[in-house]
Coordinates of C-alpha atoms in Angstrom, one line a residue:
Chain X
X12 CA 246.8 -143.9 206.0
X13 CA 249.0 -140.8 206.9
X14 CA 252.6 -141.6 207.3
X15 CA 255.6 -139.7 208.6
X16 CA 257.9 -138.6 205.8
X17 CA 260.0 -141.7 205.4
X18 CA 263.7 -141.5 204.7
X19 CA 264.2 -143.5 201.6
X20 CA 265.7 -146.6 203.2
X21 CA 267.9 -148.0 200.5
X22 CA 269.7 -144.8 200.0
X23 CA 270.5 -144.1 203.6
X24 CA 273.1 -146.8 203.8
X25 CA 275.2 -145.6 201.0
X26 CA 275.1 -142.0 202.1
X27 CA 275.6 -142.6 205.8
X28 CA 278.3 -145.2 205.2
X29 CA 281.0 -142.6 205.5
X30 CA 279.5 -140.7 208.5
X31 CA 279.2 -141.5 212.1
X32 CA 275.6 -142.7 212.2
X33 CA 274.6 -141.4 215.6
X34 CA 274.1 -137.8 214.5
X35 CA 272.0 -138.6 211.5
X36 CA 269.9 -141.2 213.2
X37 CA 269.3 -139.8 216.6
X38 CA 268.5 -136.1 216.1
X39 CA 265.6 -134.5 214.2
X40 CA 268.0 -132.0 212.5
X41 CA 270.1 -134.9 211.4
X42 CA 267.2 -136.7 209.8
X43 CA 266.1 -133.6 207.9
X44 CA 269.7 -133.0 206.8
X45 CA 269.9 -136.6 205.6
X46 CA 266.6 -136.3 203.6
X47 CA 267.9 -133.1 202.0
X48 CA 271.3 -134.8 201.1
X49 CA 269.6 -137.9 199.7
X50 CA 267.0 -135.9 197.6
X51 CA 269.7 -133.6 196.2
X52 CA 272.0 -136.4 195.3
X53 CA 269.1 -138.3 193.6
X54 CA 268.2 -135.2 191.6
X55 CA 271.8 -134.7 190.5
X56 CA 272.0 -138.3 189.3
X57 CA 268.7 -137.8 187.4
X58 CA 270.0 -134.8 185.6
X59 CA 273.4 -136.3 184.8
X60 CA 272.4 -138.1 181.6
X61 CA 271.1 -134.8 180.0
X62 CA 274.3 -133.0 180.9
X63 CA 276.4 -135.8 179.5
X64 CA 274.4 -136.0 176.2
X65 CA 274.5 -132.3 175.6
X66 CA 278.2 -132.1 176.6
X67 CA 279.1 -135.0 174.3
X68 CA 277.3 -133.6 171.2
X69 CA 278.6 -130.1 171.8
X70 CA 282.2 -131.2 172.2
X71 CA 282.4 -134.0 169.7
X72 CA 279.9 -133.4 166.9
X73 CA 279.1 -129.7 166.9
X74 CA 282.6 -128.7 168.2
X75 CA 281.7 -125.3 169.5
X76 CA 281.9 -124.0 173.0
X77 CA 278.5 -124.0 174.8
X78 CA 276.8 -120.6 174.6
X79 CA 276.0 -118.9 178.0
X80 CA 277.7 -121.3 180.3
X81 CA 276.7 -119.2 183.3
X82 CA 272.9 -119.4 182.5
X83 CA 273.2 -123.1 181.9
X84 CA 274.8 -123.7 185.3
X85 CA 272.3 -121.6 187.2
X86 CA 269.5 -123.2 185.4
X87 CA 270.8 -126.7 186.2
X88 CA 271.0 -125.7 189.9
X89 CA 267.4 -124.7 189.7
X90 CA 266.4 -128.0 188.1
X91 CA 268.2 -130.0 190.8
X92 CA 266.7 -128.1 193.7
X93 CA 263.3 -128.0 192.1
X94 CA 263.3 -131.7 191.4
X95 CA 264.3 -132.5 195.0
X96 CA 261.5 -130.3 196.4
X97 CA 259.0 -131.8 194.0
X98 CA 259.8 -135.4 195.0
X99 CA 259.7 -134.5 198.7
X100 CA 256.3 -132.8 198.1
X101 CA 255.1 -135.8 196.2
X102 CA 255.5 -138.1 199.2
X103 CA 254.3 -135.6 201.8
X104 CA 251.3 -134.1 199.9
X105 CA 250.2 -135.6 196.6
X106 CA 250.4 -139.3 197.4
X107 CA 248.7 -138.9 200.8
X108 CA 246.0 -136.7 199.3
X109 CA 245.3 -139.3 196.6
X110 CA 245.2 -142.2 199.1
X111 CA 243.0 -140.3 201.5
X112 CA 240.5 -139.5 198.8
X113 CA 240.5 -143.1 197.5
X114 CA 239.8 -144.3 201.0
X115 CA 237.1 -141.6 201.7
X116 CA 235.4 -142.3 198.4
X117 CA 235.4 -146.1 199.0
X118 CA 234.0 -145.6 202.5
X119 CA 231.2 -143.3 201.3
X120 CA 230.2 -146.1 199.0
X121 CA 228.4 -143.8 196.6
X122 CA 229.0 -144.7 193.0
X123 CA 227.6 -141.4 191.8
X124 CA 230.0 -139.3 193.8
X125 CA 232.9 -141.5 192.8
X126 CA 232.1 -141.0 189.1
X127 CA 231.5 -137.3 189.5
X128 CA 234.8 -136.9 191.2
X129 CA 236.7 -139.0 188.6
X130 CA 235.2 -137.0 185.8
X131 CA 235.9 -133.6 187.5
X132 CA 239.5 -134.6 188.2
X133 CA 240.2 -135.6 184.6
X134 CA 238.4 -132.6 183.1
X135 CA 239.8 -130.0 185.6
X136 CA 243.4 -131.0 185.2
X137 CA 243.3 -131.2 181.4
X138 CA 241.3 -128.2 180.2
X139 CA 243.9 -125.6 181.4
X140 CA 246.9 -127.8 180.7
X141 CA 249.5 -125.4 178.9
X142 CA 250.8 -128.1 176.5
X143 CA 247.3 -128.9 175.4
X144 CA 246.6 -125.2 174.8
X145 CA 249.8 -125.1 172.6
X146 CA 248.9 -128.2 170.7
X147 CA 245.3 -127.0 170.1
X148 CA 246.5 -123.6 168.7
X149 CA 249.0 -125.4 166.5
X150 CA 246.4 -127.7 165.2
X151 CA 244.1 -124.7 164.4
X152 CA 246.9 -123.2 162.3
X153 CA 247.4 -126.4 160.4
X154 CA 243.7 -126.8 159.7
X155 CA 243.5 -123.2 158.5
X156 CA 246.6 -123.6 156.4
X157 CA 245.1 -126.7 154.7
X158 CA 241.9 -124.9 154.0
X159 CA 239.8 -127.2 156.2
X160 CA 238.5 -124.4 158.3
X161 CA 238.1 -120.7 157.8
X162 CA 241.4 -118.7 158.1
X163 CA 239.9 -116.0 160.2
X164 CA 241.2 -115.6 163.7
X165 CA 237.8 -116.2 165.2
X166 CA 237.2 -119.5 163.5
X167 CA 240.7 -120.7 164.5
X168 CA 240.1 -119.7 168.1
X169 CA 236.7 -121.5 168.1
X170 CA 238.3 -124.6 166.6
X171 CA 241.1 -124.6 169.2
X172 CA 238.7 -124.1 172.1
X173 CA 236.4 -126.9 170.8
X174 CA 239.4 -129.2 170.6
X175 CA 240.5 -128.4 174.1
X176 CA 237.0 -129.0 175.5
X177 CA 236.7 -132.3 173.5
X178 CA 240.1 -133.5 174.9
X179 CA 239.2 -132.5 178.5
X180 CA 235.9 -134.3 178.3
X181 CA 237.7 -137.4 176.9
X182 CA 240.2 -137.4 179.8
X183 CA 237.3 -137.0 182.3
X184 CA 235.5 -140.0 180.7
X185 CA 238.8 -142.0 180.6
X186 CA 239.2 -141.6 184.4
X187 CA 235.5 -142.5 184.9
X188 CA 235.9 -145.7 182.8
X189 CA 239.2 -146.5 184.4
X190 CA 237.8 -146.1 188.0
X191 CA 234.8 -148.2 187.0
X192 CA 237.2 -150.9 185.8
X193 CA 239.0 -150.9 189.1
X194 CA 235.7 -151.3 190.9
X195 CA 234.6 -154.3 188.8
X196 CA 238.1 -155.8 188.4
X197 CA 237.9 -156.1 184.6
X198 CA 241.3 -156.9 183.1
X199 CA 242.8 -153.7 181.7
X200 CA 244.0 -155.2 178.4
X201 CA 240.5 -155.7 177.0
X202 CA 239.9 -152.0 177.3
X203 CA 243.3 -150.9 176.0
X204 CA 243.4 -153.4 173.1
X205 CA 239.8 -152.4 172.2
X206 CA 240.8 -148.8 172.4
X207 CA 243.8 -149.4 170.1
X208 CA 241.6 -151.2 167.6
X209 CA 239.3 -148.2 167.6
X210 CA 242.3 -145.9 167.1
X211 CA 243.5 -148.0 164.1
X212 CA 240.0 -148.0 162.5
X213 CA 239.6 -144.3 163.0
X214 CA 243.1 -143.6 161.6
X215 CA 241.8 -144.9 158.3
X216 CA 238.9 -142.5 158.2
X217 CA 240.2 -139.4 159.9
X218 CA 241.6 -136.5 157.9
X219 CA 245.3 -136.7 157.5
X220 CA 245.9 -133.3 159.1
X221 CA 244.5 -134.4 162.4
X222 CA 246.3 -137.8 162.8
X223 CA 249.7 -136.6 164.0
X224 CA 248.0 -134.3 166.4
X225 CA 245.7 -137.0 167.6
X226 CA 248.6 -139.3 168.4
X227 CA 250.4 -136.5 170.2
X228 CA 247.4 -135.5 172.2
X229 CA 247.5 -138.7 174.1
X230 CA 250.9 -137.7 175.4
X231 CA 250.3 -134.2 176.4
X232 CA 247.2 -134.7 178.6
X233 CA 249.0 -136.1 181.7
X234 CA 250.7 -133.4 183.6
X235 CA 253.2 -133.6 186.4
X236 CA 250.7 -132.8 189.1
X237 CA 247.9 -135.0 187.7
X238 CA 250.0 -138.2 187.3
X239 CA 250.9 -138.7 191.0
X240 CA 247.3 -137.9 192.2
X241 CA 245.7 -140.2 189.6
X242 CA 248.1 -143.0 190.3
X243 CA 247.6 -142.6 194.1
X244 CA 243.9 -142.6 193.6
X245 CA 243.9 -145.8 191.4
X246 CA 246.3 -147.7 193.7
X247 CA 244.4 -146.4 196.8
X248 CA 241.1 -147.7 195.4
X249 CA 242.5 -151.0 194.5
X250 CA 244.0 -151.3 198.0
X251 CA 240.8 -150.5 199.8
X252 CA 238.4 -152.5 197.7
X253 CA 238.4 -156.2 198.7
X254 CA 239.5 -158.6 196.1
X255 CA 241.5 -156.1 194.1
X256 CA 245.3 -156.2 193.8
X257 CA 246.9 -152.8 193.8
X258 CA 249.6 -153.8 191.3
X259 CA 247.2 -155.6 188.8
X260 CA 244.2 -153.4 189.2
X261 CA 245.5 -150.1 190.6
X262 CA 247.5 -148.9 187.6
X263 CA 246.0 -148.2 184.2
X264 CA 244.3 -144.9 184.7
X265 CA 247.1 -143.0 183.0
X266 CA 247.0 -145.3 180.1
X267 CA 243.2 -144.7 179.7
X268 CA 243.8 -141.0 180.0
X269 CA 246.3 -141.1 177.1
X270 CA 244.3 -143.4 174.9
X271 CA 240.8 -141.9 174.9
X272 CA 242.0 -138.4 173.8
X273 CA 243.4 -139.9 170.6
X274 CA 240.0 -141.3 169.7
X275 CA 238.3 -138.1 170.6
X276 CA 240.6 -135.9 168.6
X277 CA 240.1 -138.0 165.5
X278 CA 236.4 -137.9 166.1
X279 CA 236.7 -134.1 166.4
X280 CA 238.5 -134.0 163.1
X281 CA 235.8 -136.1 161.4
X282 CA 233.0 -133.9 162.9
X283 CA 234.5 -130.5 162.1
X284 CA 236.0 -131.2 158.7
X285 CA 233.2 -133.0 157.1
Chain V
X181 CA 266.7 -109.6 188.1
X182 CA 265.1 -111.1 185.0
X183 CA 265.5 -114.4 186.8
X184 CA 263.4 -113.2 189.7
X185 CA 260.6 -111.9 187.4
X186 CA 260.7 -115.2 185.4
X187 CA 260.5 -117.1 188.6
X188 CA 257.6 -115.0 189.9
X189 CA 255.7 -115.5 186.6
X190 CA 256.3 -119.3 186.5
X191 CA 255.3 -119.5 190.2
X192 CA 252.0 -117.8 189.4
X193 CA 251.4 -120.1 186.4
X194 CA 252.1 -123.2 188.4
X195 CA 249.7 -122.0 191.2
X196 CA 247.0 -121.4 188.5
X197 CA 247.5 -125.0 187.3
X198 CA 247.3 -126.4 190.8
X199 CA 244.3 -124.3 192.0
X200 CA 241.5 -126.3 190.2
X201 CA 242.9 -129.5 191.6
X202 CA 243.2 -128.3 195.1
X203 CA 239.8 -126.7 195.0
X204 CA 238.2 -129.9 193.7
X205 CA 239.9 -131.9 196.5
X206 CA 239.0 -129.5 199.3
X207 CA 235.4 -129.4 198.0
X208 CA 235.1 -133.1 198.2
X209 CA 236.8 -133.5 201.6
X210 CA 234.9 -130.7 203.3
X211 CA 231.5 -130.6 201.5
X212 CA 230.9 -134.2 200.3
X213 CA 232.7 -136.2 202.9
X214 CA 232.4 -133.6 205.6
X215 CA 235.7 -134.6 207.0
X216 CA 238.7 -132.6 207.9
X217 CA 241.9 -133.3 206.0
X218 CA 244.2 -135.5 208.1
X219 CA 247.6 -134.0 208.9
X220 CA 246.6 -130.7 207.2
X221 CA 249.8 -128.7 208.1
X222 CA 251.9 -131.5 206.7
X223 CA 250.0 -131.7 203.5
X224 CA 250.0 -127.9 203.0
X225 CA 253.8 -127.8 203.5
X226 CA 254.1 -130.6 201.0
X227 CA 251.9 -128.7 198.5
X228 CA 254.2 -125.7 198.9
X229 CA 257.1 -128.0 198.1
X230 CA 255.3 -129.3 195.0
X231 CA 254.5 -125.8 193.7
X232 CA 257.9 -124.3 194.6
X233 CA 259.7 -127.3 193.3
X234 CA 257.8 -127.5 190.0
X235 CA 258.3 -123.8 189.4
X236 CA 262.1 -124.0 190.0
X237 CA 262.3 -127.1 187.9
X238 CA 260.5 -125.4 185.0
X239 CA 262.5 -122.1 185.3
X240 CA 265.7 -124.1 185.3
X241 CA 264.6 -126.1 182.2
X242 CA 263.6 -122.9 180.4
X243 CA 266.8 -121.1 181.3
X244 CA 269.3 -123.9 180.8
X245 CA 268.2 -127.0 179.1
X246 CA 265.5 -126.0 176.5
X247 CA 267.5 -123.3 174.7
X248 CA 270.6 -125.6 174.5
X249 CA 268.6 -128.7 173.6
X250 CA 266.5 -126.9 171.0
X251 CA 269.6 -125.1 169.5
X252 CA 271.4 -128.4 169.2
X253 CA 268.3 -130.1 167.6
X254 CA 268.2 -127.3 165.1
X255 CA 271.9 -127.3 164.4
X256 CA 272.1 -131.1 164.0
X257 CA 269.2 -131.1 161.6
X258 CA 270.5 -128.2 159.6
X259 CA 271.1 -129.4 156.0
X260 CA 274.4 -127.4 155.7
X261 CA 275.7 -129.1 158.8
X262 CA 274.7 -132.6 157.5
X263 CA 276.3 -132.1 154.1
X264 CA 279.4 -130.8 155.9
X265 CA 279.6 -133.9 158.0
X266 CA 278.9 -136.4 155.2
X267 CA 281.1 -134.6 152.8
X268 CA 278.5 -134.9 150.0
X269 CA 277.4 -132.1 147.8
X270 CA 273.7 -132.8 147.7
X271 CA 271.2 -135.7 147.5
X272 CA 271.4 -136.8 151.1
X273 CA 270.3 -140.3 151.9
X274 CA 268.9 -141.6 155.1
X275 CA 272.3 -143.0 156.1
X276 CA 273.7 -139.5 156.2
X277 CA 271.7 -138.6 159.3
X278 CA 273.5 -140.9 161.7
X279 CA 274.2 -138.3 164.3
X280 CA 270.6 -137.2 164.4
X281 CA 269.4 -140.7 165.2
X282 CA 272.0 -141.0 167.9
X283 CA 271.2 -137.6 169.3
X284 CA 267.4 -138.4 169.2
X285 CA 267.9 -141.7 171.0
X286 CA 270.3 -140.4 173.7
X287 CA 268.4 -137.2 174.4
X288 CA 265.2 -139.3 174.6
X289 CA 266.8 -141.5 177.2
X290 CA 268.2 -138.7 179.2
X291 CA 265.1 -136.6 179.4
X292 CA 263.0 -139.6 180.4
X293 CA 265.3 -140.3 183.3
X294 CA 264.7 -136.7 184.5
X295 CA 260.9 -136.8 184.0
X296 CA 259.1 -136.2 187.4
X297 CA 255.9 -138.0 186.5
X298 CA 257.8 -141.1 185.8
X299 CA 259.5 -140.8 189.2
X300 CA 256.1 -140.7 190.8
X301 CA 254.8 -143.8 189.0
X302 CA 258.1 -145.7 189.7
X303 CA 257.9 -144.9 193.4
X304 CA 254.3 -146.2 193.6
X305 CA 255.2 -149.3 191.6
X306 CA 258.1 -150.2 193.9
X307 CA 255.9 -149.6 197.0
X308 CA 253.0 -151.6 195.7
X309 CA 255.0 -154.5 194.4
X310 CA 256.8 -154.8 197.8
X311 CA 260.1 -154.1 196.1
X312 CA 259.9 -156.7 193.3
X313 CA 259.8 -153.8 190.8
X314 CA 262.9 -151.6 191.3
X315 CA 262.1 -148.0 190.8
X316 CA 265.4 -147.2 189.2
X317 CA 265.3 -150.3 187.0
X318 CA 261.8 -149.4 185.8
X319 CA 262.9 -145.9 184.9
X320 CA 265.9 -147.2 182.9
X321 CA 263.7 -149.8 181.0
X322 CA 261.2 -147.0 180.2
X323 CA 264.0 -144.7 179.1
X324 CA 265.4 -147.4 176.8
X325 CA 262.0 -147.7 175.2
X326 CA 261.8 -143.9 174.7
X327 CA 265.3 -143.8 173.2
X328 CA 264.4 -146.5 170.7
X329 CA 261.1 -144.9 169.9
X330 CA 262.5 -141.4 169.2
X331 CA 265.4 -142.8 167.3
X332 CA 263.0 -144.7 165.0
X333 CA 260.7 -141.7 164.9
X334 CA 263.5 -139.5 163.5
X335 CA 264.3 -142.2 160.9
X336 CA 260.7 -142.1 159.9
X337 CA 260.8 -138.4 159.3
X338 CA 264.0 -138.7 157.3
X339 CA 262.8 -141.6 155.2
X340 CA 259.3 -140.2 154.8
X341 CA 257.5 -143.4 155.5
X342 CA 253.9 -143.0 156.8
X343 CA 253.4 -142.6 160.5
X344 CA 250.4 -144.8 160.8
X345 CA 252.3 -147.9 159.6
X346 CA 254.7 -147.7 162.5
X347 CA 252.0 -147.1 165.0
X348 CA 249.9 -150.0 163.6
X349 CA 252.9 -152.4 163.8
X350 CA 253.7 -151.1 167.3
X351 CA 250.2 -151.7 168.5
X352 CA 250.2 -155.2 167.0
X353 CA 253.4 -156.0 168.9
X354 CA 251.9 -154.6 172.1
X355 CA 248.8 -156.8 171.7
X356 CA 250.9 -159.9 171.1
X357 CA 253.1 -159.1 174.1
X358 CA 250.0 -158.5 176.2
X359 CA 248.9 -162.1 175.6
X360 CA 252.1 -163.6 176.8
X361 CA 253.4 -161.1 179.4
X362 CA 253.0 -161.7 183.2
X363 CA 249.6 -160.3 184.2
X364 CA 250.9 -158.1 187.1
X365 CA 252.9 -155.7 184.9
X366 CA 250.4 -155.1 182.1
X367 CA 248.7 -152.1 183.6
X368 CA 252.0 -150.7 184.8
X369 CA 253.5 -151.1 181.3
X370 CA 250.5 -149.3 179.7
X371 CA 250.9 -146.5 182.3
X372 CA 254.6 -146.1 181.6
X373 CA 253.7 -145.2 178.0
X374 CA 251.6 -142.2 179.2
X375 CA 254.0 -140.7 181.6
X376 CA 257.1 -140.5 179.5
X377 CA 255.9 -137.5 177.5
X378 CA 255.6 -134.7 180.0
X379 CA 257.4 -131.6 181.0
X380 CA 261.0 -132.4 180.0
X381 CA 260.7 -134.6 177.0
X382 CA 258.0 -132.8 174.9
X383 CA 259.7 -129.5 174.2
X384 CA 263.0 -130.8 173.1
X385 CA 261.5 -133.7 171.1
X386 CA 259.0 -131.4 169.4
X387 CA 261.8 -129.0 168.5
X388 CA 263.7 -131.9 167.0
X389 CA 260.8 -133.2 165.0
X390 CA 259.7 -129.9 163.6
X391 CA 263.3 -128.8 162.9
X392 CA 264.0 -132.1 161.1
X393 CA 260.8 -132.0 159.1
X394 CA 261.7 -128.4 157.9
X395 CA 265.2 -129.3 156.8
X396 CA 264.6 -132.6 155.0
X397 CA 263.4 -131.9 151.5
X398 CA 259.9 -133.0 150.7
X399 CA 258.7 -133.1 154.3
X400 CA 255.8 -131.0 155.6
X401 CA 256.4 -129.8 159.2
X402 CA 252.7 -129.6 159.7
X403 CA 252.3 -133.3 158.9
X404 CA 255.7 -134.9 159.5
X405 CA 256.8 -132.8 162.5
X406 CA 254.2 -134.3 164.8
X407 CA 254.1 -137.9 165.8
X408 CA 257.5 -138.2 167.6
X409 CA 255.6 -138.0 170.9
X410 CA 253.4 -140.9 169.8
X411 CA 256.6 -142.9 169.3
X412 CA 257.8 -141.9 172.7
X413 CA 254.7 -143.2 174.4
X414 CA 254.3 -146.4 172.4
X415 CA 257.8 -148.0 172.7
X416 CA 258.1 -147.8 176.5
X417 CA 255.1 -150.1 176.7
X418 CA 256.9 -152.6 174.5
X419 CA 260.2 -152.3 176.4
X420 CA 258.5 -152.7 179.8
X421 CA 256.5 -155.7 178.7
X422 CA 259.6 -157.2 177.0
X423 CA 261.7 -156.8 180.2
X424 CA 258.9 -158.4 182.3
X425 CA 258.7 -161.3 179.9
X426 CA 262.5 -161.7 180.0
X427 CA 262.7 -161.8 183.8
X428 CA 259.7 -164.1 183.9
X429 CA 261.3 -166.4 181.4
X430 CA 264.6 -166.5 183.4
X431 CA 262.9 -167.1 186.8
X432 CA 260.9 -169.9 185.3
X433 CA 264.1 -171.5 183.8
X434 CA 265.8 -171.4 187.2
X435 CA 263.1 -173.4 189.0
X436 CA 263.9 -177.1 188.3
X437 CA 261.1 -178.9 186.5
X438 CA 259.6 -181.9 188.4
X439 CA 261.1 -185.1 187.0
X440 CA 258.8 -186.9 184.6
X441 CA 258.4 -190.6 185.3

């Protein structure tokens, strides 16, 4: 259901407290200004811990002046403005898109299309993910260094590409399984605990060089644009389908998308190295 | 000037990341559902916000936070620096790395608070739970989990104990907690594990892990440098489940039990 951009209700009170309310409440410009102020303030608060930690260690432990203070200040300003814009875009674009799709998919009532969409969403958002590309290349170097694959550039590239495709397929499958679970209302913990047991068993058999990367692969597959969309899709489906609770059933897609790549990377190691 | 070029490049990269997703969604809306996208102008403006915001965010991180964070991670894990702090000549023990553990934990906490994916999940959780789950509270609990995880992960690298042991024990704790935790938070807790390791946390934490594995004698960066991210995604699950169990326990204690006759 499309909604007007809501002013975050709890924050208004504290910000407006000092102002005369009429301007901010009554006029369109006032409302927009208010949103901008609230978003910027939230972003500053979000960034504050990093600034404090870096400042403390620089001043107390390392005891050297911060290099390039100017760059750091400009960079921080960018982070604050960027984070504010992103959160606003989250609520006006990514969440509504995800919810709309969930509703449209449920209304169409075709299991095949729902599964195709879920797989495509998982695959498409993962295969070009920059952090996955970096991890795959690094893994190829390690494998070549340990003599598990040929050291030539070609074989390293082939290995990295294979790993990326394997991970992307696993994320696509993870979303498919996760969406199927929402439809059927299976409890998530059977899937996750079963998955963990599988990870533990595979850890015993997988080559040592792939284990660290396999564990990390689970973390790098969920990007900043994917997470809001996938979350909105899951929660949206659980809201639309009768008998499902959005809190109990709607979450869990991200967890699946971080678990299955671990299994698949270890499987890849087993297949390629033996 | 270089800032503008950087910004342009990052903007293009972000657009390239978003295009497959947008194409997929438009294909489904227009071809499969044959429906127009509701409030299209609104959504398009929002997408521009997302792309612009993400690019600025990344540029800012690359300009300001990553160089400083990575330099600090390197400096703190430098053997010369550690011997200087501990006042020992050689033969460092795991207790001499105190500042590293503290830095790892606090930077893990701080970067998690700034993680945009976690903001998204927290907003949804608050909305869906009708406010029972507070979005700021959830983020803090998750960040505490990450802090503990990364702190422990650096200890593992320094002590050289095998990674899989920690992960196995962590999984077993999660499984036991899952049996006793309130049902409503289980899926959310699992999801919190996946979102903590994203744009902000991974680069700084990876630099810390690899730097540390290089500087501690007897460690192989190829094998020991990895794995910190796994810690950062495992321990938030434990902390979120633990917090839910704690509030559940307290609320049950408050309700007076019916008198037994």
